[in-house]
Short mmCIF file of C-alpha atoms in Angstrom, two decimals:
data_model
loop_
_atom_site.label_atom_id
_atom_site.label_comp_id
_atom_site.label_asym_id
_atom_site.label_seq_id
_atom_site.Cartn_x
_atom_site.Cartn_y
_atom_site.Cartn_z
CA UNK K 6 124.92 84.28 93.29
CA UNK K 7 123.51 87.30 95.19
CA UNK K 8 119.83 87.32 96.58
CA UNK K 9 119.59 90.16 94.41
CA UNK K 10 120.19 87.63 91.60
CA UNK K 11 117.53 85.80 92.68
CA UNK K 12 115.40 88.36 92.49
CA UNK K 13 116.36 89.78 89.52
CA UNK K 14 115.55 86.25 87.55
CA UNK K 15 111.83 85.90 89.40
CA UNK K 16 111.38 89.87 87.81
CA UNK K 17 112.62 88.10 84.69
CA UNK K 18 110.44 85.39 84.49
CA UNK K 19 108.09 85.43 82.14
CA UNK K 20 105.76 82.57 83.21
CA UNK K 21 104.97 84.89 86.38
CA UNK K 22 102.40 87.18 86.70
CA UNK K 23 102.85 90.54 88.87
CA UNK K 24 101.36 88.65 91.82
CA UNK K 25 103.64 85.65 91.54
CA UNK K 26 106.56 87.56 91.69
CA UNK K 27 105.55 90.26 94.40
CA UNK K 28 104.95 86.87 96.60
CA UNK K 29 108.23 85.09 95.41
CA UNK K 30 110.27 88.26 96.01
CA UNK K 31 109.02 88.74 99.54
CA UNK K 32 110.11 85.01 99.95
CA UNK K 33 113.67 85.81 98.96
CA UNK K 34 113.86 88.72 101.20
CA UNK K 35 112.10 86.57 104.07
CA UNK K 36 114.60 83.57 103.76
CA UNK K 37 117.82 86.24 102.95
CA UNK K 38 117.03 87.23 106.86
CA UNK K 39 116.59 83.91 108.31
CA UNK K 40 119.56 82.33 106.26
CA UNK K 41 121.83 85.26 107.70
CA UNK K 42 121.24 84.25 111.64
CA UNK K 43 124.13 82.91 112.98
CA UNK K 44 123.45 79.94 115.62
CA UNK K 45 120.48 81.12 117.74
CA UNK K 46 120.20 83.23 120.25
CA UNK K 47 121.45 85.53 118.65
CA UNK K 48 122.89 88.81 120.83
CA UNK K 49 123.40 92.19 119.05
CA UNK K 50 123.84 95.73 120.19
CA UNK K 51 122.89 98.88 118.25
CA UNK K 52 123.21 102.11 120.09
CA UNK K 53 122.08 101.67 123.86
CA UNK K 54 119.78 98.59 122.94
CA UNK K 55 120.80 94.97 123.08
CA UNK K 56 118.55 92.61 121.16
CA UNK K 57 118.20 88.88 120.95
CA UNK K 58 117.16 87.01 118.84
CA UNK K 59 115.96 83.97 120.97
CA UNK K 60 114.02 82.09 117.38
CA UNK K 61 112.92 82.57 113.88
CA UNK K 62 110.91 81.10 111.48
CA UNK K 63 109.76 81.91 108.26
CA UNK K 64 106.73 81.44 105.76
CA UNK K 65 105.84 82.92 102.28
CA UNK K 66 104.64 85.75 103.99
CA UNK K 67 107.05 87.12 106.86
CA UNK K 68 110.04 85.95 108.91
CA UNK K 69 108.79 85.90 112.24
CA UNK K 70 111.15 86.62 115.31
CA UNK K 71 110.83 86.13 118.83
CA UNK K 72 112.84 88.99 120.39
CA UNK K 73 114.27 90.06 123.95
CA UNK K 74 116.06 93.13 124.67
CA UNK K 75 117.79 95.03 127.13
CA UNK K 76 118.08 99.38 127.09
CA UNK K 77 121.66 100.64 128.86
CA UNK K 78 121.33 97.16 130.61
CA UNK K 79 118.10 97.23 131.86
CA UNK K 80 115.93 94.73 130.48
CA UNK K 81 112.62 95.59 128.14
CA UNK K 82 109.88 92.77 129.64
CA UNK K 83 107.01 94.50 127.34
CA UNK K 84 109.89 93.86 124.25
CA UNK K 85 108.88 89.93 124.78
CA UNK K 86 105.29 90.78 125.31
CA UNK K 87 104.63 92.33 122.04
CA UNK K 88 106.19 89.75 120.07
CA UNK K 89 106.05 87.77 117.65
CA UNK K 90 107.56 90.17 115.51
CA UNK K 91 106.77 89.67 112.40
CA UNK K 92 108.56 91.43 108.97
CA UNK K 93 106.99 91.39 105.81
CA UNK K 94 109.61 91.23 102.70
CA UNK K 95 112.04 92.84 104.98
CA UNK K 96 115.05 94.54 103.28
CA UNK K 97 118.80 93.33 102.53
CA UNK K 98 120.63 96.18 101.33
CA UNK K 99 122.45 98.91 103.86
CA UNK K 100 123.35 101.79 102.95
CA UNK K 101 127.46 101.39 103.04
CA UNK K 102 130.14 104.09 101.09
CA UNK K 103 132.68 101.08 100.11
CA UNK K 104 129.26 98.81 98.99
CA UNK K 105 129.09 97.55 94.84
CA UNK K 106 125.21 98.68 94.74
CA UNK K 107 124.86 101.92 93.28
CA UNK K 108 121.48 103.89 94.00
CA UNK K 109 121.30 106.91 91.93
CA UNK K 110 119.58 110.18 94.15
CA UNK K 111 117.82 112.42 91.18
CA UNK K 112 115.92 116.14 92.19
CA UNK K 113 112.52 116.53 91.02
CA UNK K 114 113.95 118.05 87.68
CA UNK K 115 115.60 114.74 87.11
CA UNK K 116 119.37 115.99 87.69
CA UNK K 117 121.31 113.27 89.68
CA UNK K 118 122.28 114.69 93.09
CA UNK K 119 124.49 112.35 94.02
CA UNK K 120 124.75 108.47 94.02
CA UNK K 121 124.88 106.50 96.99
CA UNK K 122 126.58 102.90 97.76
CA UNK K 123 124.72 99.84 99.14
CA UNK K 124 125.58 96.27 99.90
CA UNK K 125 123.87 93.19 100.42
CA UNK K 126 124.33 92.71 103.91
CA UNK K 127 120.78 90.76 105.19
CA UNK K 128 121.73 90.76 108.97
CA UNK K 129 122.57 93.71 109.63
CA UNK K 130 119.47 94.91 107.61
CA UNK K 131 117.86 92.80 110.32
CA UNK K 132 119.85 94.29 112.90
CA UNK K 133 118.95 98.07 111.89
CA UNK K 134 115.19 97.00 110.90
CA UNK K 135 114.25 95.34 114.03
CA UNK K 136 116.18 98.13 116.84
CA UNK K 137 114.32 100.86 114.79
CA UNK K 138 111.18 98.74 115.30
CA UNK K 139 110.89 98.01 118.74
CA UNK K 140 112.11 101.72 119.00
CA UNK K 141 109.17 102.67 117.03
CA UNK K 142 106.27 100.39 118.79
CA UNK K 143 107.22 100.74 122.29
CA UNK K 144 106.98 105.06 121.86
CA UNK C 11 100.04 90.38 120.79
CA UNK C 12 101.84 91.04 117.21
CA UNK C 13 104.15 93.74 116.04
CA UNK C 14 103.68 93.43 112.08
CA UNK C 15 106.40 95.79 109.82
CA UNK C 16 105.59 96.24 106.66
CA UNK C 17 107.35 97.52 103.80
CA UNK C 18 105.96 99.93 101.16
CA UNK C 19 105.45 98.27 97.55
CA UNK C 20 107.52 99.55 95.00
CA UNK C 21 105.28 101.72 93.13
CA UNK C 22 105.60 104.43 95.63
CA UNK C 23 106.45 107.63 94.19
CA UNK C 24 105.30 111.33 94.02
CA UNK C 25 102.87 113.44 91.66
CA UNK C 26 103.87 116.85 90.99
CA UNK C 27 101.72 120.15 89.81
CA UNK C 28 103.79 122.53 88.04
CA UNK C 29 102.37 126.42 86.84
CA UNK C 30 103.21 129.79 86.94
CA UNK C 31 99.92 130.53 88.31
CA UNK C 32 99.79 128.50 91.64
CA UNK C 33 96.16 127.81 91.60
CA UNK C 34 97.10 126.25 88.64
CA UNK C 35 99.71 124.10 90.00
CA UNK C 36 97.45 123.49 92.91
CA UNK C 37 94.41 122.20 90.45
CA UNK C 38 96.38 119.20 88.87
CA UNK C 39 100.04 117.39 88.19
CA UNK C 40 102.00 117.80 85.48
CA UNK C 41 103.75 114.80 86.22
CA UNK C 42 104.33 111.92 88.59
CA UNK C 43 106.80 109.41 89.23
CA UNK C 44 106.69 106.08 90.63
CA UNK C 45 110.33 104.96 89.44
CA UNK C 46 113.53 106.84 90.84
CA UNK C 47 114.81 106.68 94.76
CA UNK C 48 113.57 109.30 95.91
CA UNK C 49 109.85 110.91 96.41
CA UNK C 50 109.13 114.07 97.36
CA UNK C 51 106.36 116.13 99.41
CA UNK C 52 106.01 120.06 99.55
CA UNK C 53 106.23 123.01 97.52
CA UNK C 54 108.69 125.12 96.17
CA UNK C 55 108.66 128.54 94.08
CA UNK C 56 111.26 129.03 91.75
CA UNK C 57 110.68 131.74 89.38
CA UNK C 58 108.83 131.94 87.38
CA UNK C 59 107.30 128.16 87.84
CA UNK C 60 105.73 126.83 91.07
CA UNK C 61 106.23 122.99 92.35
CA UNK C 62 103.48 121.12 94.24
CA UNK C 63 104.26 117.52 95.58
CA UNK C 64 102.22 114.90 96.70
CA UNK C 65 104.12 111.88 97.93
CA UNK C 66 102.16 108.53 97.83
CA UNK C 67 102.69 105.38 100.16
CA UNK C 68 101.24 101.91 100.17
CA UNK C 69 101.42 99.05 102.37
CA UNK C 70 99.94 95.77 102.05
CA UNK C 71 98.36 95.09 105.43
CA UNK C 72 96.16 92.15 104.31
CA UNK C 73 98.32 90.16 106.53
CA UNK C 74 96.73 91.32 109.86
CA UNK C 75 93.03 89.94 109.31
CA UNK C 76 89.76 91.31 110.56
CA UNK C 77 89.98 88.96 113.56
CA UNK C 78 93.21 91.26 115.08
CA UNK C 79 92.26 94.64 116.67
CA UNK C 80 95.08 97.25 116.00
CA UNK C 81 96.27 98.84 119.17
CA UNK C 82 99.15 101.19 117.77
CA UNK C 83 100.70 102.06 114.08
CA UNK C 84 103.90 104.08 113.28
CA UNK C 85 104.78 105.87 109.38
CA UNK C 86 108.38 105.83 109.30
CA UNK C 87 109.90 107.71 106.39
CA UNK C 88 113.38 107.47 105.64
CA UNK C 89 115.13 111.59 105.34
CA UNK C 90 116.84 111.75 102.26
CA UNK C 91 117.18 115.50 101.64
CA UNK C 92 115.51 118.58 103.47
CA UNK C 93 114.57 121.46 101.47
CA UNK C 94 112.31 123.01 104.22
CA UNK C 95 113.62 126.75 104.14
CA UNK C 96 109.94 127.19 105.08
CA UNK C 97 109.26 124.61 107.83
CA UNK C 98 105.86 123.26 107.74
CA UNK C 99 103.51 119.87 108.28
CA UNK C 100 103.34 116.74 106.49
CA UNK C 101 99.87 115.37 106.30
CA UNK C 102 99.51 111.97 105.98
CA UNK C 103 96.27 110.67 105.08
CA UNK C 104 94.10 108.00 103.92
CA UNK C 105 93.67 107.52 100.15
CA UNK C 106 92.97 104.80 97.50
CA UNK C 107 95.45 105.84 95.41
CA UNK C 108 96.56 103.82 92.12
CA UNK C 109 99.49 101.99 93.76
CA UNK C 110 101.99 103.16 90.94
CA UNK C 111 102.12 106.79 90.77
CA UNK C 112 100.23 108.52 88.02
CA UNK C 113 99.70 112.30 87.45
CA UNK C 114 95.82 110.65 87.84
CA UNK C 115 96.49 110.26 91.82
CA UNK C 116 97.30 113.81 92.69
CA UNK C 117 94.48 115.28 94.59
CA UNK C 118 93.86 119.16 94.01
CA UNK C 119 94.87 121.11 96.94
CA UNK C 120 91.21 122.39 97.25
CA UNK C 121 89.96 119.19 98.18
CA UNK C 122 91.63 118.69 101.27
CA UNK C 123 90.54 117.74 104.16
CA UNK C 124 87.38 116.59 102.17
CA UNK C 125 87.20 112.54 102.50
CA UNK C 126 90.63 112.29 103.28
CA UNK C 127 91.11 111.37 106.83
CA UNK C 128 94.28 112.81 108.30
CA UNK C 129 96.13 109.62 109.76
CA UNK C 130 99.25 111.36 111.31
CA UNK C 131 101.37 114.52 111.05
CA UNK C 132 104.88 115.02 110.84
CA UNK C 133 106.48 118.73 111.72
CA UNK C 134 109.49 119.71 109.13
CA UNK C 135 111.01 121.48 111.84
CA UNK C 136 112.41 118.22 113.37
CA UNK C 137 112.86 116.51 109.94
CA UNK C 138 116.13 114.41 109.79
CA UNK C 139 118.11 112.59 107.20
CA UNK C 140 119.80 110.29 107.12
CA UNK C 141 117.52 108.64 110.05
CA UNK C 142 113.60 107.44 110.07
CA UNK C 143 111.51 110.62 110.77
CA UNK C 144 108.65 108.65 112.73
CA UNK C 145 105.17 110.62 112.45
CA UNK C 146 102.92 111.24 115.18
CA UNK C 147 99.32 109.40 115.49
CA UNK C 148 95.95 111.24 114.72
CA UNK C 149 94.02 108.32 113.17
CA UNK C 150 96.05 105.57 112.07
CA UNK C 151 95.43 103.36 114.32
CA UNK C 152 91.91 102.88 113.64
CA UNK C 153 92.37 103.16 109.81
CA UNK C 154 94.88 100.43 108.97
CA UNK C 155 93.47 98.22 106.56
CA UNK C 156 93.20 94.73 107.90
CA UNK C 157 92.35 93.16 104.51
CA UNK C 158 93.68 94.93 102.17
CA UNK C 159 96.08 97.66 101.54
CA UNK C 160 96.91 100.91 103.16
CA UNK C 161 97.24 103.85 100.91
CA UNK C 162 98.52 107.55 102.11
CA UNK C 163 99.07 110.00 100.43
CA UNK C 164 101.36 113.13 101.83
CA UNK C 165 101.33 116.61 101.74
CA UNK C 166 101.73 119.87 103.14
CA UNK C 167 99.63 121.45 105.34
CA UNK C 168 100.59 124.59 103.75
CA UNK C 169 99.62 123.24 100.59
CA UNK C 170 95.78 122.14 101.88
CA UNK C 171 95.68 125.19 102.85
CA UNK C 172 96.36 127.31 99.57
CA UNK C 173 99.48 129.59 100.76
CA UNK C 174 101.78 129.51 98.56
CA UNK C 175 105.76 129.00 98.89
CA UNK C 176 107.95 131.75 98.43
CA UNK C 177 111.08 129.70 97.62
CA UNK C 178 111.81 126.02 98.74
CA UNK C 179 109.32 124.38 101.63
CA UNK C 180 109.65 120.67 101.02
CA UNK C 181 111.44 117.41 102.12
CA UNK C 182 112.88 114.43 100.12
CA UNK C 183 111.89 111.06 101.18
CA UNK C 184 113.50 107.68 100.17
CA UNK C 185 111.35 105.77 98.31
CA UNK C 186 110.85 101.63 98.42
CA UNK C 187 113.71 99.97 96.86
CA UNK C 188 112.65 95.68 94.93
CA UNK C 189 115.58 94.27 97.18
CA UNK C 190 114.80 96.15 100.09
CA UNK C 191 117.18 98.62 101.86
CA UNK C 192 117.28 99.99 105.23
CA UNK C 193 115.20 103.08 104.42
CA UNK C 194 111.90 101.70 103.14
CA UNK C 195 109.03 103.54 103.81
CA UNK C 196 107.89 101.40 106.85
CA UNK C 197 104.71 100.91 108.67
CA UNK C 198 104.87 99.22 112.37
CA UNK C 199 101.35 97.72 113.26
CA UNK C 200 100.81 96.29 116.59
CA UNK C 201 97.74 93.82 117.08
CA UNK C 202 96.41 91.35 119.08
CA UNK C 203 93.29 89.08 118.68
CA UNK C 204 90.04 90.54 119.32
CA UNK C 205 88.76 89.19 122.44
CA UNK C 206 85.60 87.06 122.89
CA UNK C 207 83.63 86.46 126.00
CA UNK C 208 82.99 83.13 127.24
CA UNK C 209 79.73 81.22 127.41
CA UNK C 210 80.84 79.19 130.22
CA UNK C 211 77.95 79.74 132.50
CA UNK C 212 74.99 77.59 132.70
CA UNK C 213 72.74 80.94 132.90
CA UNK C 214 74.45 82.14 129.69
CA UNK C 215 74.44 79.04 128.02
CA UNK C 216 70.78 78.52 128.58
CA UNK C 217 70.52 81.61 127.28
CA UNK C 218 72.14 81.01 124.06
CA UNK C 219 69.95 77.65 124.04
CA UNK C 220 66.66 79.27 123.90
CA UNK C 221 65.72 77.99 127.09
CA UNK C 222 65.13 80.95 129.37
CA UNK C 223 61.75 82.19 129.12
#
């Protein structure tokens, strides 16, 4: 059983209203990243920026993550600063060629363009999300 | 100090006028959706029928509370495609829009700037895909919505401004996926608590007493 089989039984759920199953979707995708740490810290590298993950926790709103990190080996103190950093329903699919999730790509006159492979892969969706991030807030 | 991400809800999706006389086009959609992977902003001429999009972004910011002052936001949209023979600027700016993508949300091109605060600005000419295209602050920061949600809607500059395209001038954007994938529409919020001054003094505390005449 995938997370995306979770999710697609809360969308099926007819007991739920809309709210409900925003919220219980968002918990899915909170727990999918904190169930995907290994044994914390956690060190990973994406491009020139090393990140650990140093603690997580997670409620029905966000998986929050206490972060350090390190550019080309030189360490980010304002990285720590800024945190917690918090994510909001983050995502579990990444965008992978030999994946089994198919996303069709349509044009505006509805013509498919092309379709492109995902997989379920919730840590290195955390790895991608949270590099981009700090990328992002400490411009 | 916080750094909130938050991903756009799933009703994301574009509006789209569509004429052979561009004022036309520019006056209302034709059609809008809120459903496929992709959204769309720009124009685009292709004889004998003109295309106006308006891409439309929500976020539900509730999260940060009207006790947090916001001291930066990011838009980060995800380049799926770029059509922008003719390069131009994507405005991004504050709107109430439906949160599910109706022909009803697309706002006539004559009504811009109006009431609709320009938030940021992205320049075509440095659109990439495959990669987050990160826009630039004009008034974001002060217009994320603490309690509720954050609505933008996105268009082109060129497209405020009435000229129209002479072939294709727009960019395709991935829209928000229910499981989440890498290139949600993404809005970084950093925050921190707003600070209070302390009554710690006798002076001020007498003051707050009543007892200073």
């Amino acid at each position: 059983m995938t997370l995306r089989d979770d999710i697609a039984a809360v969308l099926a759920d007819g007991s739920l209203t809309e709210v409900q199953k925003r919220r219980a979707v968002r918990l899915i995708r909170n727990q999918g990243w904190r169930d995907a740490l290994p044994a914390l810290p956690h060190t990973f590298t994406v491009g020139q920026y090393a990140v650990t993950v140093l603690a997580v926790s997670v409620d029905a709103d966000k998986v929050s993550l206490t972060l350090s990190a390190t550019r080309n080996g030189n360490p980010l103190p304002k990285v720590a600063a800024l945190g917690p950093w918090d994510f909001y329903g983050p995502p579990l699919l990444v965008q992978d060629p030999a994946g089994d999730v198919p996303i069709e790509i349509r044009g505006r006159d509805g013509t498919l363009v092309e379709t492109r492979m995902f997989a379920e892969r919730p840590l290195q969706a955390l790895r991608e999300q949270v590099v981009h991030t700090v990328v992002a807030a400490l411009r | 100090m916080t750094v909130s991400t938050f991903f756009a809800g799933t009703g994301d999706g574009y509006a789209e006028g569509q004429s052979s006389t561009y004022a036309t086009a520019r006056g209302a959609a034709a059609t809008a959706n809120s459903a496929g992977a992709t959204t769309f902003v720009g124009q685009s001429f292709a004889s004998p029928t003109y295309f106006l999009d308006e891409c439309f972004e929500m976020w539900d910011t509730s999260a940060i509370g009207d006790r947090d002052v916001v001291n930066a936001a990011v838009i980060s949209l995800w380049g799926s495609a770029d059509h922008s023979t003719t390069d131009f600027t994507i405005n991004a700016r504050l709107d109430a829009w439906s949160g599910t993508a109706v022909t009803g949300d697309y706002i006539a091109g004559a009504s811009f700037p109006g009431s609709f605060t320009l938030l940021a600005t992205f320049a075509t000419s440095g659109w990439t895909t495959g990669a987050y295209n990160d826009f630039t602050d004009v008034a974001l920061t002060g217009n994320v919505n603490k309690t509720g949600n954050t609505g933008v809607v996105f268009t082109s500059d060129r497209f405020e401004a009435g000229t129209a395209p002479s072939g294709n001038e727009y960019v395709d954007i991935a829209s928000a996926n229910t499981a989440g994938t890498t290139n949600d529409p993404k809005l970084v919020v950093t925050h921190s608590p707003l600070k209070t001054r302390s009554l710690r003094s006798p002076a001020r505390q007498a003051i707050v007493r009543g007892s200073v005449r």
